[in-house]
PDB file of C-alpha atoms and ligand atoms in Angstrom:
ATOM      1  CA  UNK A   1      33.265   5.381 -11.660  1.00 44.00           C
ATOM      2  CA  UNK A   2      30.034   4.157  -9.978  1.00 47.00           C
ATOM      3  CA  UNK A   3      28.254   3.401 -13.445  1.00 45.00           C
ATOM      4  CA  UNK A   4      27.951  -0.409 -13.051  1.00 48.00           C
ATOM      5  CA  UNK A   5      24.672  -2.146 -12.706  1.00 48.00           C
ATOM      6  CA  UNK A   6      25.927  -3.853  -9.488  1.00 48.00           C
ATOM      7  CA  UNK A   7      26.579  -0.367  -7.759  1.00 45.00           C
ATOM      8  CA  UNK A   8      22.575   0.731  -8.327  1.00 53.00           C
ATOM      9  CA  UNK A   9      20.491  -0.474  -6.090  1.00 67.00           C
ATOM     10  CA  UNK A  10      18.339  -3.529  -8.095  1.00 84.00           C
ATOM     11  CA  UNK A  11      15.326  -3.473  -9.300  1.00 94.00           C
ATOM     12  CA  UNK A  12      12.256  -5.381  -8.617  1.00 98.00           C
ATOM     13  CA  UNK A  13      10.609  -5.992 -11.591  1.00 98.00           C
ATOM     14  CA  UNK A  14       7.613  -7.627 -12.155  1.00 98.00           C
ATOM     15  CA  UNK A  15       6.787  -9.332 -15.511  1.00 98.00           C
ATOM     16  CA  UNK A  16       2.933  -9.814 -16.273  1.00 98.00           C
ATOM     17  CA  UNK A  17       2.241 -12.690 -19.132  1.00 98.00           C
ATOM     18  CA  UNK A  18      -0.804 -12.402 -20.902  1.00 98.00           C
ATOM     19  CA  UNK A  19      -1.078 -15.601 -23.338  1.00 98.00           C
ATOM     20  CA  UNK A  20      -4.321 -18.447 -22.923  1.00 97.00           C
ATOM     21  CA  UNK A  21      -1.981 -20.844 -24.453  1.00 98.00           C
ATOM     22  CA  UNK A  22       1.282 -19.913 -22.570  1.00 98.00           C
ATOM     23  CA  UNK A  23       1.685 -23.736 -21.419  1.00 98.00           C
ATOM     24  CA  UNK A  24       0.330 -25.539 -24.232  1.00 98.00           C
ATOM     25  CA  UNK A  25       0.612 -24.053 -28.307  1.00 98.00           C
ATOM     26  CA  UNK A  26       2.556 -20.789 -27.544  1.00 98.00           C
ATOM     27  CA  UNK A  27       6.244 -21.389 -28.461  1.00 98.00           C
ATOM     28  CA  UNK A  28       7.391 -17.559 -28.631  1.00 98.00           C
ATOM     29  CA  UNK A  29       5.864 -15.673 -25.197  1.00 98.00           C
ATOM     30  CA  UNK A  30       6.120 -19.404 -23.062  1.00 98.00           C
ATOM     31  CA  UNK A  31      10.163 -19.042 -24.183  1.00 98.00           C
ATOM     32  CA  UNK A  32      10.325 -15.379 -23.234  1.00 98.00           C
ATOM     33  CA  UNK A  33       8.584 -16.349 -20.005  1.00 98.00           C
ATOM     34  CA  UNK A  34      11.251 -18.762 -18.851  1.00 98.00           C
ATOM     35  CA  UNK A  35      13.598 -15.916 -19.970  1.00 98.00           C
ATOM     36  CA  UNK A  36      11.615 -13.852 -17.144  1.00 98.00           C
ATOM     37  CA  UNK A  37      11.420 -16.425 -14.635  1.00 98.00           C
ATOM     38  CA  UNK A  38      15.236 -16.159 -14.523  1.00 98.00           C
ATOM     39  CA  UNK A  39      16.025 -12.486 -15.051  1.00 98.00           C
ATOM     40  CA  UNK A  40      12.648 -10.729 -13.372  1.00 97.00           C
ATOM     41  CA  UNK A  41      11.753 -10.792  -9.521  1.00 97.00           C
ATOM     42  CA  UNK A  42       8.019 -12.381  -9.955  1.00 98.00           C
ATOM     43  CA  UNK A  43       6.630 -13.660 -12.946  1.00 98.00           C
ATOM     44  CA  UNK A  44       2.824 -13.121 -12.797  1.00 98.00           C
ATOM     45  CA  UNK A  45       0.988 -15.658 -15.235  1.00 98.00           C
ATOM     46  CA  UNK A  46      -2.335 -13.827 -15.827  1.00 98.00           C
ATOM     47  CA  UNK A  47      -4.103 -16.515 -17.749  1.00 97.00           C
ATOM     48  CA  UNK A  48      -3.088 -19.006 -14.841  1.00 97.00           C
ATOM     49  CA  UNK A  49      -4.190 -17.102 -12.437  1.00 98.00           C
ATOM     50  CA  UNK A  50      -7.692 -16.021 -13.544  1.00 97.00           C
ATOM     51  CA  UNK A  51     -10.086 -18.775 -15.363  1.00 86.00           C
ATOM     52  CA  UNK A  52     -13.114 -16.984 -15.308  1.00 77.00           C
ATOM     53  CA  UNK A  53     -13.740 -12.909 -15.521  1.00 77.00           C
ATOM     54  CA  UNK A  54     -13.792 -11.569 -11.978  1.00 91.00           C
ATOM     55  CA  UNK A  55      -9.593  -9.999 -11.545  1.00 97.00           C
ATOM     56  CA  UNK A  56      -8.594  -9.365  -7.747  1.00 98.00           C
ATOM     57  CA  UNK A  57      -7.906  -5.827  -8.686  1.00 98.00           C
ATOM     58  CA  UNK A  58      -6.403  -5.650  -4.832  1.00 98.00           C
ATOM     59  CA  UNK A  59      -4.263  -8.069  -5.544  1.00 98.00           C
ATOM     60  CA  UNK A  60      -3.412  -6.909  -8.599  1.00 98.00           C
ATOM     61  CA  UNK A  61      -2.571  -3.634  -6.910  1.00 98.00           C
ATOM     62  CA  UNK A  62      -0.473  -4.779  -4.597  1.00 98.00           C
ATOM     63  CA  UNK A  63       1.494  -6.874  -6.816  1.00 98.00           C
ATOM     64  CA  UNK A  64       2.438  -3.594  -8.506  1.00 98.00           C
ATOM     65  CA  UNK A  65       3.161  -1.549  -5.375  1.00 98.00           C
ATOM     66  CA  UNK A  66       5.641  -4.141  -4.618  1.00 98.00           C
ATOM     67  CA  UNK A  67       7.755  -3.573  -7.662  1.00 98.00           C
ATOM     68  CA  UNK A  68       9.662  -0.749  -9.492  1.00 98.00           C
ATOM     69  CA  UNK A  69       9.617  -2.132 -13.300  1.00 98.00           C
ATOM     70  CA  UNK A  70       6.178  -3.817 -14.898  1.00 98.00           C
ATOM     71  CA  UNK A  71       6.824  -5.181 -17.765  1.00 98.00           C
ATOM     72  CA  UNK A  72       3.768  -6.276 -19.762  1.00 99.00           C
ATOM     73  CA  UNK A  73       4.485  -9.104 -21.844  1.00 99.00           C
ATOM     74  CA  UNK A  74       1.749 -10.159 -24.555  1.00 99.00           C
ATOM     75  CA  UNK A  75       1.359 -11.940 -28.344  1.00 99.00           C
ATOM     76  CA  UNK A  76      -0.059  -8.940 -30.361  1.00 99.00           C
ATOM     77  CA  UNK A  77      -3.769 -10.289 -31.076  1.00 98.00           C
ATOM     78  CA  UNK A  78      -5.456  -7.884 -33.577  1.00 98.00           C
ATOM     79  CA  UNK A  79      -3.029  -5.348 -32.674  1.00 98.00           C
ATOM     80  CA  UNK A  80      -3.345  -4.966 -29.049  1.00 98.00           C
ATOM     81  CA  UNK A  81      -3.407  -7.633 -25.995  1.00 98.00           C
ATOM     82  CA  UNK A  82      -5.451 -10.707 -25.500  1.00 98.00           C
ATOM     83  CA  UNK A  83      -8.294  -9.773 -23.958  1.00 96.00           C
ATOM     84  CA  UNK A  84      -7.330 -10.469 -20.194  1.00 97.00           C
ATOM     85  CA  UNK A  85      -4.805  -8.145 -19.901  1.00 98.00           C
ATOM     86  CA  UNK A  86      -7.513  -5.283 -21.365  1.00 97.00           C
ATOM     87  CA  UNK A  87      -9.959  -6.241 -18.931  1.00 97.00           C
ATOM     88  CA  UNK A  88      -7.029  -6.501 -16.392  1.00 98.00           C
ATOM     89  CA  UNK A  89      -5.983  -2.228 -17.379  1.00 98.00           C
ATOM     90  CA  UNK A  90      -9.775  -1.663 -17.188  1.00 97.00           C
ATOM     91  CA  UNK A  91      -9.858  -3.018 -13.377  1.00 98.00           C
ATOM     92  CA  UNK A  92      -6.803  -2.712 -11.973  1.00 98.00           C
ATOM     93  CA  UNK A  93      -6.005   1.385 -12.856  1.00 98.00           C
ATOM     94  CA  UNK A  94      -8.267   2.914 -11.127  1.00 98.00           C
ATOM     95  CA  UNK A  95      -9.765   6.073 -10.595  1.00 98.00           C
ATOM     96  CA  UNK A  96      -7.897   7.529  -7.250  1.00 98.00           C
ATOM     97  CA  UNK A  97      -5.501   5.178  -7.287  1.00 98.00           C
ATOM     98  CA  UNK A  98      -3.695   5.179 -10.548  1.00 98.00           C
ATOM     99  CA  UNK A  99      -4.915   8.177 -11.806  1.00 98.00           C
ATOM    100  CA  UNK A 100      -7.326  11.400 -10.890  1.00 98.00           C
ATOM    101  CA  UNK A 101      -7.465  12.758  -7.843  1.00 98.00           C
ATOM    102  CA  UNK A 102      -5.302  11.112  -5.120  1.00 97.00           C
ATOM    103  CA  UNK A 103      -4.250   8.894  -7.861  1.00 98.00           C
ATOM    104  CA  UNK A 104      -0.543   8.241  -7.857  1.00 98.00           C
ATOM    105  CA  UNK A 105       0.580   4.954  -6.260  1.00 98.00           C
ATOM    106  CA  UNK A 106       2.300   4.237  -9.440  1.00 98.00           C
ATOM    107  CA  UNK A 107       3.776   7.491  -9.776  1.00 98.00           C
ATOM    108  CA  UNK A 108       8.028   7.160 -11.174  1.00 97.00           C
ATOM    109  CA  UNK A 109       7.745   3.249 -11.604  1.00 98.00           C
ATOM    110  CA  UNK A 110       8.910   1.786 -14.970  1.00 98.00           C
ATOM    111  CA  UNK A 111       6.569   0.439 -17.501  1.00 98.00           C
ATOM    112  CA  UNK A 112       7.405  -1.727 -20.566  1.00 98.00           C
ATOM    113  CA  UNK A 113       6.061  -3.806 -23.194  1.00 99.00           C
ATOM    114  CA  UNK A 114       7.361  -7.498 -23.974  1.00 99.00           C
ATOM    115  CA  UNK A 115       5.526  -8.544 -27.640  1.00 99.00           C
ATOM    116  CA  UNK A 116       5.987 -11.331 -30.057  1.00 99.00           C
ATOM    117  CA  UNK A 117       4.126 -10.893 -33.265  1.00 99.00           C
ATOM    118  CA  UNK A 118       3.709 -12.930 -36.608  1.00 98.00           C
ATOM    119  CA  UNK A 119       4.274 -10.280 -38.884  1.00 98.00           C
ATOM    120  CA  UNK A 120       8.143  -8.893 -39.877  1.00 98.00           C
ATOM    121  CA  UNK A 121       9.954  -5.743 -38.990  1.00 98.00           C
ATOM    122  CA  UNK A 122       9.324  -4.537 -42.640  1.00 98.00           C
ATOM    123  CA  UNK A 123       5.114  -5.334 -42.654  1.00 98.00           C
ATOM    124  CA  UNK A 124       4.751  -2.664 -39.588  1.00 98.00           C
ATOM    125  CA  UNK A 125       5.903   0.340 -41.641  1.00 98.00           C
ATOM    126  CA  UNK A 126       3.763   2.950 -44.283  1.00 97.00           C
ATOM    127  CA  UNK A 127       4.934   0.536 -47.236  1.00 96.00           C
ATOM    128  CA  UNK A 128       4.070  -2.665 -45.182  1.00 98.00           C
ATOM    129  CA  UNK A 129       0.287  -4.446 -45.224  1.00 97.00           C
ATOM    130  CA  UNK A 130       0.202  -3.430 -41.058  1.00 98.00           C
ATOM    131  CA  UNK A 131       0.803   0.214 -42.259  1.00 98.00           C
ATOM    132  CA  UNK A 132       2.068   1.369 -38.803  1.00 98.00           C
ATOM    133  CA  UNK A 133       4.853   0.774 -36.529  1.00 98.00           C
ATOM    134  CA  UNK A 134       4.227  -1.560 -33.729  1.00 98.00           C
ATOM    135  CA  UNK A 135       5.677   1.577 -31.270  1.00 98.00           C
ATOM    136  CA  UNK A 136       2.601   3.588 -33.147  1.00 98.00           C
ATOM    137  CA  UNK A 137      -0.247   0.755 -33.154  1.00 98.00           C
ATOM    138  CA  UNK A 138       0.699   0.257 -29.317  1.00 98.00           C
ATOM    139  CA  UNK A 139       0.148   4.176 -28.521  1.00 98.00           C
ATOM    140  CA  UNK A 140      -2.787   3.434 -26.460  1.00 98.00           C
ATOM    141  CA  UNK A 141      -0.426   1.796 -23.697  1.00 98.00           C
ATOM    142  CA  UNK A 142       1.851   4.468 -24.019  1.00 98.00           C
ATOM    143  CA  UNK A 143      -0.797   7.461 -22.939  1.00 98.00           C
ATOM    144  CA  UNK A 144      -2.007   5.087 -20.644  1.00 98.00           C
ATOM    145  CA  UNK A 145       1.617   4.980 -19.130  1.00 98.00           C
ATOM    146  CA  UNK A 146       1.723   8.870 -19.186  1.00 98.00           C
ATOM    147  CA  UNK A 147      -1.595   9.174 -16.965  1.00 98.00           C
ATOM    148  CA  UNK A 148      -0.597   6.869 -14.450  1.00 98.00           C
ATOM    149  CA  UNK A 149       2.515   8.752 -14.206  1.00 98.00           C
ATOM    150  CA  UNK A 150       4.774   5.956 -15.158  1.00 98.00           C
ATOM    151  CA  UNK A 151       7.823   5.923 -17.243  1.00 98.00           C
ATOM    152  CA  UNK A 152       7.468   4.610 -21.001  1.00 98.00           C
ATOM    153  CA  UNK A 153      10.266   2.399 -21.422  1.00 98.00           C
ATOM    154  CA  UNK A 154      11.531   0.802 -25.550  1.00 98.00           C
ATOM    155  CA  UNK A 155       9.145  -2.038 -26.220  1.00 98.00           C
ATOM    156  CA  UNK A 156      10.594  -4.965 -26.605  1.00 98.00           C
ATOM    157  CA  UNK A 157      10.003  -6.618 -29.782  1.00 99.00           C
ATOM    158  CA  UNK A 158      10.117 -10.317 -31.268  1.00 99.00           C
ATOM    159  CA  UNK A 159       9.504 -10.421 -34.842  1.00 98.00           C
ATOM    160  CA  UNK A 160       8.060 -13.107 -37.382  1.00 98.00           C
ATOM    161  CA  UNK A 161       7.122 -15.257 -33.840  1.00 98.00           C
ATOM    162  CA  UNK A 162       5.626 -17.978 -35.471  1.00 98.00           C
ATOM    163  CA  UNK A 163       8.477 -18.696 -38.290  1.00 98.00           C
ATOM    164  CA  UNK A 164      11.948 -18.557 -35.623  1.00 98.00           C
ATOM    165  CA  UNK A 165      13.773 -21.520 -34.920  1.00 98.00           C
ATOM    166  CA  UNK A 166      14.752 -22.822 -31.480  1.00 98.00           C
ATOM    167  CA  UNK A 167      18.218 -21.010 -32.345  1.00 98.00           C
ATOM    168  CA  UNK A 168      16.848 -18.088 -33.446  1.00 98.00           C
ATOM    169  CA  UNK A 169      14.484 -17.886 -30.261  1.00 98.00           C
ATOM    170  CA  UNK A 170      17.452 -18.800 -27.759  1.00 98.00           C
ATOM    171  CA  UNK A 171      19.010 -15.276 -29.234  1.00 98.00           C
ATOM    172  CA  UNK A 172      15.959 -13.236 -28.912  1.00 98.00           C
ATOM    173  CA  UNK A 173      15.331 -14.673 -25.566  1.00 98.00           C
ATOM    174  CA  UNK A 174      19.206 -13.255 -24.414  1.00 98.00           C
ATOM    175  CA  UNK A 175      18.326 -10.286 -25.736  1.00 98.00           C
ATOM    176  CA  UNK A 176      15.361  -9.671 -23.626  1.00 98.00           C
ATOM    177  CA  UNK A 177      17.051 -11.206 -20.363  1.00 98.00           C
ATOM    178  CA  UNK A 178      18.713  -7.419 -20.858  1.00 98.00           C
ATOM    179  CA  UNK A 179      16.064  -5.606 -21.747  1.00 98.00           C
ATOM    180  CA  UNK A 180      14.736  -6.889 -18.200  1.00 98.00           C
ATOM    181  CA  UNK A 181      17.937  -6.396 -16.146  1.00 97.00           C
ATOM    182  CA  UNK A 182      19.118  -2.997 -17.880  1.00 96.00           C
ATOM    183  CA  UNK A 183      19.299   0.442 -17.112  1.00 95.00           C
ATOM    184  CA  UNK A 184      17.024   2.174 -19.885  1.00 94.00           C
TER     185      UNK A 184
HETATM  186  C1  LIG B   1      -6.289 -14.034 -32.557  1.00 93.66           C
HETATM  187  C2  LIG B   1      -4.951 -13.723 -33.128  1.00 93.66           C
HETATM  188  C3  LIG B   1      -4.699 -12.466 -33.613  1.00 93.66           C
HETATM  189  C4  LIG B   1      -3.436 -12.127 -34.134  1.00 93.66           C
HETATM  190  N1  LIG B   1      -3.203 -10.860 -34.565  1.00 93.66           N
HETATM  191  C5  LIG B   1      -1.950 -10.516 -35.011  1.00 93.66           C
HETATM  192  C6  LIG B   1      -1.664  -9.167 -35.391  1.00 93.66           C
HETATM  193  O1  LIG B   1      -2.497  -8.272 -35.322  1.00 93.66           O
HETATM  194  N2  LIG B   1      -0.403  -8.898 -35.830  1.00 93.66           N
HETATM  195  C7  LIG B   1       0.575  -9.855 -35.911  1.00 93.66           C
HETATM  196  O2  LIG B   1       1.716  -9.531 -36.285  1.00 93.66           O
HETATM  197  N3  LIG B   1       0.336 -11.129 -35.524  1.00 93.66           N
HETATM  198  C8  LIG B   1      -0.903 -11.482 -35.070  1.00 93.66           C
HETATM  199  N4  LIG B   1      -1.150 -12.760 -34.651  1.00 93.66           N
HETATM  200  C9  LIG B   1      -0.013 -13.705 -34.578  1.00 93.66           C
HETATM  201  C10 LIG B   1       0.537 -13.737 -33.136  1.00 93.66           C
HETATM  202  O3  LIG B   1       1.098 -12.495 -32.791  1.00 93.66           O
HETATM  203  C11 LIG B   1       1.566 -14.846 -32.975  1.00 93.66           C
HETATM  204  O4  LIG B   1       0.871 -16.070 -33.138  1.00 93.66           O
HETATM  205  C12 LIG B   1       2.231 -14.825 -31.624  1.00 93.66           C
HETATM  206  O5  LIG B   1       2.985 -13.640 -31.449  1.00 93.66           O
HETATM  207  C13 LIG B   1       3.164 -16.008 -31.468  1.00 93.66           C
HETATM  208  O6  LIG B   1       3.559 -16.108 -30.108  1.00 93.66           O
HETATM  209  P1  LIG B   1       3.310 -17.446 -29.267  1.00 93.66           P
HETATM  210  O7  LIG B   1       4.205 -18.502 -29.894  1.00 93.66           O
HETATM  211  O8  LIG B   1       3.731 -17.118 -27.872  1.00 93.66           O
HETATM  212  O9  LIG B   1       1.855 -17.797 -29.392  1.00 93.66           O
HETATM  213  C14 LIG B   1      -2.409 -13.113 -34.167  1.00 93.66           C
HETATM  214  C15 LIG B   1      -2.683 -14.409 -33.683  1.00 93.66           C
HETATM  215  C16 LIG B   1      -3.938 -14.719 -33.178  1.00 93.66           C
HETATM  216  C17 LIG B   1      -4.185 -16.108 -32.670  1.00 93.66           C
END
């Protein structure tokens, strides 16, 4: 049987944080993204890398070429990503390069979503105050995912962020070392 992780070939994976705080009140995503820093091939700290508004889309671009798996890894703010990592999907995906004519350089990669958020499991349902799922108020990123010819993978969830202990967030940060290194 040739079903083991070892016998595929490994994959690069890049994990992109997108937190202002990551190094200073974030307890949740700056966990996760020592979790990364072990189990991903480059950790890419957006809010480190970019103080004011101007992204190096090229770089940004060639970060991605360079990997097979991008996972995006964010605190849900208002239901969606700080604003960084928008402005980062509105200059880094491109017309002719991720998608349009000529526009497939990210065509069969692997694309995931990493998010902590203060609300429970039960709040993101029809009965709950969020209404939605999180996998339906994160649709956008899926579509987006779809034109660029990338493959969706589970989103990775962490629950009730702000109320887990150190325990508690030791457990949920095993759990996404294998959502990083696993076949999905
Ligand atoms: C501006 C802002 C907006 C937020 N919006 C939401 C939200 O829409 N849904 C939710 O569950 N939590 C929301 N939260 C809570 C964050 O998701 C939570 O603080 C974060 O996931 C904790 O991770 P951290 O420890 O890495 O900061 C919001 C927090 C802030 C500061």
């Amino acid at each position: 049987m040739m079903n083991h992780q070892s016998d595929h070939i490994k994959l690069k994976t890049l994990v992109i944080v997108a937190h202002p705080a990551l190094h200073t009140s974030s307890r949740a995503n700056q966990k996760l993204a020592q979790t990364a820093a072990r189990n991903a091939t480059t950790v890419h700290d957006l809010y480190a890398a970019y103080s004011g508004t101007t992204l190096n889309a090229a770089h940004e671009q060639q970060l991605l070429l360079e990997h097979d798996r991008i996972i995006l890894q964010f605190p849900i703010w208002w239901y969606s990503c700080p604003s960084l990592l928008k402005q980062w999907l509105d200059d880094v995906l491109t017309y002719g390069w991720a998608y349009g004519e000529g526009g497939n350089k990210l065509h069969g990669k692997e694309w995931g979503l990493a998010v902590t958020a203060g609300g429970s499991n039960e709040t993101y349902s029809p009965q709950g105050y969020n209404l939605y799922s999180l996998e339906q108020l994160l649709r956008p990123f899926e579509v987006t995912a779809s034109i660029i010819g990338v493959r969706f993978l589970p989103i990775f969830i962490v629950f009730n962020a702000m109320q887990l202990n150190e325990q508690e967030l030791d457990i949920k940060a095993e759990k996404y070392a294998a959502y990083l290194t696993s076949i999905h």
